[in-house]
Amino acid sequence: MTRTRIMQAINAEQERTICVKGWVRSARRGKEVSFIALNDGSCFDSLQLVLSPELENYNEISKVGTGACLSVVGKLIESPAAGQKWELQVEEAKILGDADDSYPLQKKRHSFEFLRSIAHLRPRSNSFGAVFRMRSQLSYAVHKFYQERGFMYVQTPIITANDCEGAGEMFRVSTLDADNPPKQNGAVDWNEDFFGERTGLTVSGQLQAELFATAFSDVYTFGPTFRAENSNTSRHAAEFWMIEPEIAFADLADNCQLGEDFLRYMVTYALDNCQEDLNFFNQRIEKGLIDKLEALAKAEFKTITYSEAVELLLKAKQTFEFAVEWGCDLQSEHERYLTEQVFNGPVFVTDYPKNIKAFYMRLNDDNKTVAAMDLLVPRVGEIIGGSQREERLDVLQARMDECGVPQEHLQWYLDIRRWGSCPHAGFGLGFERLLMYVTGMENIRDVIPFPRTPGHAKF
Amino acid sequence: MTRTRIMQAINAEQERTICVKGWVRSARRGKEVSFIALNDGSCFDSLQLVLSPELENYNEISKVGTGACLSVVGKLIESPAAGQKWELQVEEAKILGDADDSYPLQKKRHSFEFLRSIAHLRPRSNSFGAVFRMRSQLSYAVHKFYQERGFMYVQTPIITANDCEGAGEMFRVSTLDADNPPKQNGAVDWNEDFFGERTGLTVSGQLQAELFATAFSDVYTFGPTFRAENSNTSRHAAEFWMIEPEIAFADLADNCQLGEDFLRYMVTYALDNCQEDLNFFNQRIEKGLIDKLEALAKAEFKTITYSEAVELLLKAKQTFEFAVEWGCDLQSEHERYLTEQVFNGPVFVTDYPKNIKAFYMRLNDDNKTVAAMDLLVPRVGEIIGGSQREERLDVLQARMDECGVPQEHLQWYLDIRRWGSCPHAGFGLGFERLLMYVTGMENIRDVIPFPRTPGHAKF
């Protein structure tokens, strides 16, 4: 008999005989009858199995442990119990894989910290079931958003010889014998390495996405990126996924509009497609989550310049840990003050001082600021960072010299400005930041299947 | 005026005034009138611009070089020329970025080898425009296929401490000072490294996908994988994308059925959604490509055991470079003989000798073979490889010992069999192999945006 997913069983329209398979979330043994909550991950809710002593192997099945895997045939009937429409009157049951008392996920609340230590089993818990279902749904939403708008997906390289992306520390990738590497003048001779030069893990697909944008007009990346930063915070992981759209013939305003449309789409998609999981997060993880998301979906996105932002911060009644003056980078406390206290909603901050931004951002006519933009949202702060790119060859070359980026390493990047240059812009959105925002989960380790952080590469 | 994509212009239903932007593919200057083919990557075809000397800056625009970037406003009218429905009578034109004679992509046929050396510009050529549009479309099709069937997408880790996946040589990932690493007893002390142990780049997401399948039932991965093999062939790259579905409650037959459904879906999707690009490949890259794809979309997928395959090969009139006997691995020549000469269509080969397959494949009752399956297709050979996984804890432990895989490194993998084990199966499909099959491109370097191979990590 073909297996029916529990999601389908729970949404059934009429009584019928079905076969379900899944894992025991909890079992309650009675004299007259026993109950088992069976979950197969297809949805948040478990299906209630009702076992009567007439069942051939009642003794065995009713004693089954939490975590055991069952295959069950029975009749789906309307449930007299509150909170569920259907239950399954079991006619046949088989234990596919038993679980004894040592199963670490017994029915009780576990701390997220403990669950991280059993990341191979935590997907079987309510919280992480919901997190990873939403991760999958929202991944698909990313592709839907861009593909339906005619954007081309480009898979930019993971291994890169570029060390000048400027976005952070890189992991080195090598096949040399680490104990006895070939050396020249006392230093490792990278010419002997697999790629004939020193390589690392990408920190961003932007530069390559720019190349594709100047051939296909509208492109996006969605792939893993890396930071070898030894920071143990709840917001940083060594490996995370990033979405980077890049659009030709676009300026900063177009870029902000795309960011607004994208974020609104993602939040609306979650509200429309992940209700059951969102209800759980709303009740157990972040009170008011759904209100927050609904507000964002309808919100007006404001735009202010960096200079205006600095003025607002200088006028603030609040005292900040980090003092503010024109030219400084905005800290998380500043960003949250702007989006939470001043605007109580999403706000783009644009036109940052060139000295605190990357070489590729387009220089404004004031020669002091660049056409950068960050999108700030309440509770998170920066969720999107981007810019119009410098499309003028001579200006870009001057900026590279100013920033100490060697031109000879990036001739291919300059070529795009040498022949058929065009205005273009783009941004990056950290997928995990978005997931934290949408689920209310507060630690990045809890929205990544198997997180990589300093000291942790297990599983 | 809002930009219209050239794809929309070419498929217009009525005359109208539009703005298009793109890159000059070719220009033909006449006395009375000049023509420019403008392409923006949104589709294969270029839009013909018609420039009359009445245009204010006619002299400048009509002399524009191949590769220049233009912004143009004009009237879309029916074209008298053959092979195109519309042309654009230009009313305003502006050069966004010029291109001089040194532009490497002049209008003539370039070798794929030359184009690889300018991988940053080749997306602007006909062939690579078509390749990367199809790569994007088929990436989306992968997600559509699995998501519409209720599979969950899981992003498995790229950096891994597992060195026992057995699928090939691994790249090492490190942040230690390569010139002066910390040492213990003369060897590098990996405990001092970023993750506190020796790590590398994943060769497969399978083991982690299995963990998720035993919580969500039906899952798939789609992400980059790596092989540090120093092989310079047209079929191998150091970095490539793989799709790995993993299904709980499934046996080898279910696995074959999924592989068949998936491949048929992908080929049908290409035929239905990428006609223009496929026409190009059919004419210029592989004669008969479309017939081949249509045949596969309708084909009956056969299944034979490895033992039957060996018998067929022993009976073959053909002589092989590599001799065949029961127990040997099948070579590409054997695979192609079976799929091309014997079956002239797709064929699954199942139940391989355990000694040539990985430790995690389910042992058959004969104790000699495992429940493995490879799908062979004409012209390519193996396109899918998978197996039912060993779900019996004691059998798996014995196989690990036999294969020299240390159990202590994979306790988490064993735990899945310890508590709530279930039959499950899955396979891997190399995305680039599929792209080569569907486009007819013969070198894996030509279906990857920026390929990584020995000695090459440029761009």
GROMACS .gro file of N, CA and C in nm, chain B residues 68-141:
model
  222
  527ALA      N    1   2.990   4.727  -2.772
  527ALA     CA    2   2.950   4.851  -2.704
  527ALA      C    3   2.812   4.834  -2.641
  528CYS      N    4   2.786   4.914  -2.540
  528CYS     CA    5   2.658   4.907  -2.469
  528CYS      C    6   2.574   5.029  -2.506
  529LEU      N    7   2.452   5.004  -2.552
  529LEU     CA    8   2.365   5.112  -2.599
  529LEU      C    9   2.234   5.118  -2.520
  530SER      N   10   2.182   5.238  -2.510
  530SER     CA   11   2.045   5.260  -2.463
  530SER      C   12   1.970   5.326  -2.578
  531VAL      N   13   1.859   5.268  -2.617
  531VAL     CA   14   1.793   5.307  -2.741
  531VAL      C   15   1.643   5.322  -2.718
  532VAL      N   16   1.583   5.427  -2.776
  532VAL     CA   17   1.438   5.438  -2.778
  532VAL      C   18   1.395   5.436  -2.923
  533GLY      N   19   1.287   5.366  -2.952
  533GLY     CA   20   1.244   5.362  -3.090
  533GLY      C   21   1.110   5.294  -3.104
  534LYS      N   22   1.069   5.282  -3.229
  534LYS     CA   23   0.938   5.224  -3.255
  534LYS      C   24   0.957   5.082  -3.306
  535LEU      N   25   0.889   4.990  -3.240
  535LEU     CA   26   0.893   4.850  -3.279
  535LEU      C   27   0.796   4.833  -3.396
  536ILE      N   28   0.850   4.797  -3.513
  536ILE     CA   29   0.762   4.779  -3.630
  536ILE      C   30   0.789   4.643  -3.692
  537GLU      N   31   0.694   4.597  -3.772
  537GLU     CA   32   0.714   4.468  -3.838
  537GLU      C   33   0.832   4.477  -3.932
  538SER      N   34   0.914   4.373  -3.932
  538SER     CA   35   1.037   4.377  -4.009
  538SER      C   36   1.013   4.318  -4.148
  539PRO      N   37   1.062   4.385  -4.250
  539PRO     CA   38   1.053   4.325  -4.384
  539PRO      C   39   1.156   4.212  -4.403
  540ALA      N   40   1.256   4.209  -4.316
  540ALA     CA   41   1.363   4.110  -4.331
  540ALA      C   42   1.313   3.971  -4.293
  541ALA      N   43   1.373   3.869  -4.353
  541ALA     CA   44   1.336   3.731  -4.321
  541ALA      C   45   1.392   3.692  -4.185
  542GLY      N   46   1.323   3.603  -4.118
  542GLY     CA   47   1.377   3.545  -3.995
  542GLY      C   48   1.355   3.628  -3.871
  543GLN      N   49   1.287   3.740  -3.882
  543GLN     CA   50   1.258   3.817  -3.761
  543GLN      C   51   1.125   3.889  -3.780
  544LYS      N   52   1.046   3.891  -3.676
  544LYS     CA   53   0.914   3.951  -3.689
  544LYS      C   54   0.922   4.103  -3.672
  545TRP      N   55   1.010   4.146  -3.580
  545TRP     CA   56   1.014   4.287  -3.544
  545TRP      C   57   1.152   4.348  -3.567
  546GLU      N   58   1.153   4.477  -3.591
  546GLU     CA   59   1.278   4.552  -3.585
  546GLU      C   60   1.246   4.686  -3.518
  547LEU      N   61   1.351   4.754  -3.476
  547LEU     CA   62   1.330   4.878  -3.401
  547LEU      C   63   1.380   4.997  -3.481
  548GLN      N   64   1.287   5.085  -3.516
  548GLN     CA   65   1.325   5.212  -3.581
  548GLN      C   66   1.374   5.308  -3.474
  549VAL      N   67   1.502   5.331  -3.475
  549VAL     CA   68   1.561   5.405  -3.363
  549VAL      C   69   1.530   5.554  -3.371
  550GLU      N   70   1.483   5.608  -3.260
  550GLU     CA   71   1.454   5.752  -3.253
  550GLU      C   72   1.555   5.827  -3.166
  551GLU      N   73   1.605   5.757  -3.067
  551GLU     CA   74   1.709   5.814  -2.980
  551GLU      C   75   1.807   5.703  -2.946
  552ALA      N   76   1.933   5.736  -2.945
  552ALA     CA   77   2.030   5.633  -2.907
  552ALA      C   78   2.142   5.696  -2.827
  553LYS      N   79   2.190   5.621  -2.730
  553LYS     CA   80   2.296   5.673  -2.645
  553LYS      C   81   2.397   5.561  -2.621
  554ILE      N   82   2.523   5.595  -2.630
  554ILE     CA   83   2.626   5.496  -2.599
  554ILE      C   84   2.652   5.498  -2.449
  555LEU      N   85   2.620   5.390  -2.381
  555LEU     CA   86   2.648   5.383  -2.237
  555LEU      C   87   2.795   5.348  -2.213
  556GLY      N   88   2.846   5.259  -2.295
  556GLY     CA   89   2.987   5.220  -2.281
  556GLY      C   90   3.038   5.178  -2.417
  557ASP      N   91   3.141   5.242  -2.465
  557ASP     CA   92   3.191   5.212  -2.599
  557ASP      C   93   3.279   5.087  -2.597
  558ALA      N   94   3.313   5.037  -2.715
  558ALA     CA   95   3.408   4.927  -2.726
  558ALA      C   96   3.490   4.948  -2.851
  559ASP      N   97   3.620   4.938  -2.837
  559ASP     CA   98   3.705   4.960  -2.954
  559ASP      C   99   3.745   4.828  -3.018
  560ASP      N  100   3.833   4.835  -3.117
  560ASP     CA  101   3.871   4.716  -3.193
  560ASP      C  102   3.941   4.611  -3.110
  561SER      N  103   3.988   4.651  -2.991
  561SER     CA  104   4.061   4.553  -2.911
  561SER      C  105   3.966   4.458  -2.837
  562TYR      N  106   3.836   4.482  -2.849
  562TYR     CA  107   3.737   4.394  -2.783
  562TYR      C  108   3.755   4.251  -2.834
  563PRO      N  109   3.780   4.156  -2.744
  563PRO     CA  110   3.820   4.022  -2.789
  563PRO      C  111   3.711   3.942  -2.858
  564LEU      N  112   3.585   3.982  -2.839
  564LEU     CA  113   3.474   3.901  -2.894
  564LEU      C  114   3.421   3.961  -3.024
  565GLN      N  115   3.508   3.980  -3.122
  565GLN     CA  116   3.461   4.031  -3.250
  565GLN      C  117   3.373   3.926  -3.316
  566LYS      N  118   3.291   3.973  -3.409
  566LYS     CA  119   3.196   3.881  -3.471
  566LYS      C  120   3.266   3.782  -3.564
  567LYS      N  121   3.300   3.670  -3.511
  567LYS     CA  122   3.351   3.557  -3.590
  567LYS      C  123   3.348   3.439  -3.497
  568ARG      N  124   3.366   3.321  -3.549
  568ARG     CA  125   3.361   3.205  -3.460
  568ARG      C  126   3.491   3.191  -3.387
  569HIS      N  127   3.480   3.179  -3.256
  569HIS     CA  128   3.599   3.158  -3.174
  569HIS      C  129   3.598   3.015  -3.123
  570SER      N  130   3.716   2.961  -3.099
  570SER     CA  131   3.722   2.826  -3.043
  570SER      C  132   3.677   2.831  -2.897
  571PHE      N  133   3.619   2.720  -2.852
  571PHE     CA  134   3.579   2.715  -2.712
  571PHE      C  135   3.701   2.731  -2.621
  572GLU      N  136   3.815   2.684  -2.667
  572GLU     CA  137   3.936   2.695  -2.587
  572GLU      C  138   3.974   2.842  -2.567
  573PHE      N  139   3.969   2.919  -2.676
  573PHE     CA  140   3.995   3.062  -2.663
  573PHE      C  141   3.893   3.128  -2.571
  574LEU      N  142   3.768   3.091  -2.588
  574LEU     CA  143   3.663   3.155  -2.509
  574LEU      C  144   3.679   3.126  -2.360
  575ARG      N  145   3.734   3.007  -2.328
  575ARG     CA  146   3.759   2.976  -2.186
  575ARG      C  147   3.859   3.076  -2.126
  576SER      N  148   3.952   3.122  -2.208
  576SER     CA  149   4.054   3.215  -2.156
  576SER      C  150   3.994   3.354  -2.132
  577ILE      N  151   3.876   3.379  -2.188
  577ILE     CA  152   3.806   3.504  -2.158
  577ILE      C  153   3.668   3.471  -2.101
  578ALA      N  154   3.671   3.390  -1.994
  578ALA     CA  155   3.545   3.343  -1.935
  578ALA      C  156   3.461   3.458  -1.880
  579HIS      N  157   3.524   3.574  -1.861
  579HIS     CA  158   3.446   3.689  -1.814
  579HIS      C  159   3.365   3.752  -1.926
  580LEU      N  160   3.403   3.726  -2.051
  580LEU     CA  161   3.333   3.785  -2.164
  580LEU      C  162   3.251   3.684  -2.242
  581ARG      N  163   3.283   3.556  -2.228
  581ARG     CA  164   3.216   3.457  -2.313
  581ARG      C  165   3.064   3.450  -2.292
  582PRO      N  166   3.010   3.490  -2.172
  582PRO     CA  167   2.863   3.490  -2.163
  582PRO      C  168   2.798   3.581  -2.267
  583ARG      N  169   2.875   3.670  -2.329
  583ARG     CA  170   2.820   3.759  -2.431
  583ARG      C  171   2.820   3.696  -2.570
  584SER      N  172   2.865   3.570  -2.578
  584SER     CA  173   2.864   3.502  -2.708
  584SER      C  174   2.737   3.418  -2.721
  585ASN      N  175   2.703   3.380  -2.844
  585ASN     CA  176   2.582   3.300  -2.867
  585ASN      C  177   2.585   3.169  -2.789
  586SER      N  178   2.695   3.096  -2.800
  586SER     CA  179   2.701   2.962  -2.740
  586SER      C  180   2.686   2.971  -2.589
  587PHE      N  181   2.762   3.061  -2.527
  587PHE     CA  182   2.762   3.064  -2.381
  587PHE      C  183   2.641   3.138  -2.324
  588GLY      N  184   2.586   3.228  -2.403
  588GLY     CA  185   2.457   3.283  -2.364
  588GLY      C  186   2.356   3.170  -2.350
  589ALA      N  187   2.353   3.084  -2.450
  589ALA     CA  188   2.258   2.973  -2.449
  589ALA      C  189   2.288   2.875  -2.335
  590VAL      N  190   2.416   2.841  -2.316
  590VAL     CA  191   2.453   2.747  -2.209
  590VAL      C  192   2.409   2.797  -2.073
  591PHE      N  193   2.438   2.924  -2.044
  591PHE     CA  194   2.413   2.970  -1.907
  591PHE      C  195   2.266   3.005  -1.884
  592ARG      N  196   2.195   3.040  -1.991
  592ARG     CA  197   2.049   3.051  -1.974
  592ARG      C  198   1.991   2.914  -1.941
  593MET      N  199   2.039   2.810  -2.010
  593MET     CA  200   1.985   2.677  -1.981
  593MET      C  201   2.027   2.630  -1.843
  594ARG      N  202   2.148   2.664  -1.802
  594ARG     CA  203   2.192   2.626  -1.667
  594ARG      C  204   2.098   2.686  -1.562
  595SER      N  205   2.060   2.810  -1.584
  595SER     CA  206   1.969   2.876  -1.490
  595SER      C  207   1.831   2.811  -1.493
  596GLN      N  208   1.780   2.789  -1.612
  596GLN     CA  209   1.646   2.731  -1.626
  596GLN      C  210   1.642   2.591  -1.564
  597LEU      N  211   1.745   2.513  -1.590
  597LEU     CA  212   1.743   2.375  -1.540
  597LEU      C  213   1.770   2.371  -1.389
  598SER      N  214   1.844   2.468  -1.337
  598SER     CA  215   1.856   2.477  -1.190
  598SER      C  216   1.719   2.496  -1.127
  599TYR      N  217   1.644   2.584  -1.188
  599TYR     CA  218   1.509   2.610  -1.136
  599TYR      C  219   1.423   2.485  -1.149
  600ALA      N  220   1.439   2.415  -1.259
  600ALA     CA  221   1.361   2.292  -1.280
  600ALA      C  222   1.391   2.188  -1.172
   0.00000   0.00000   0.00000
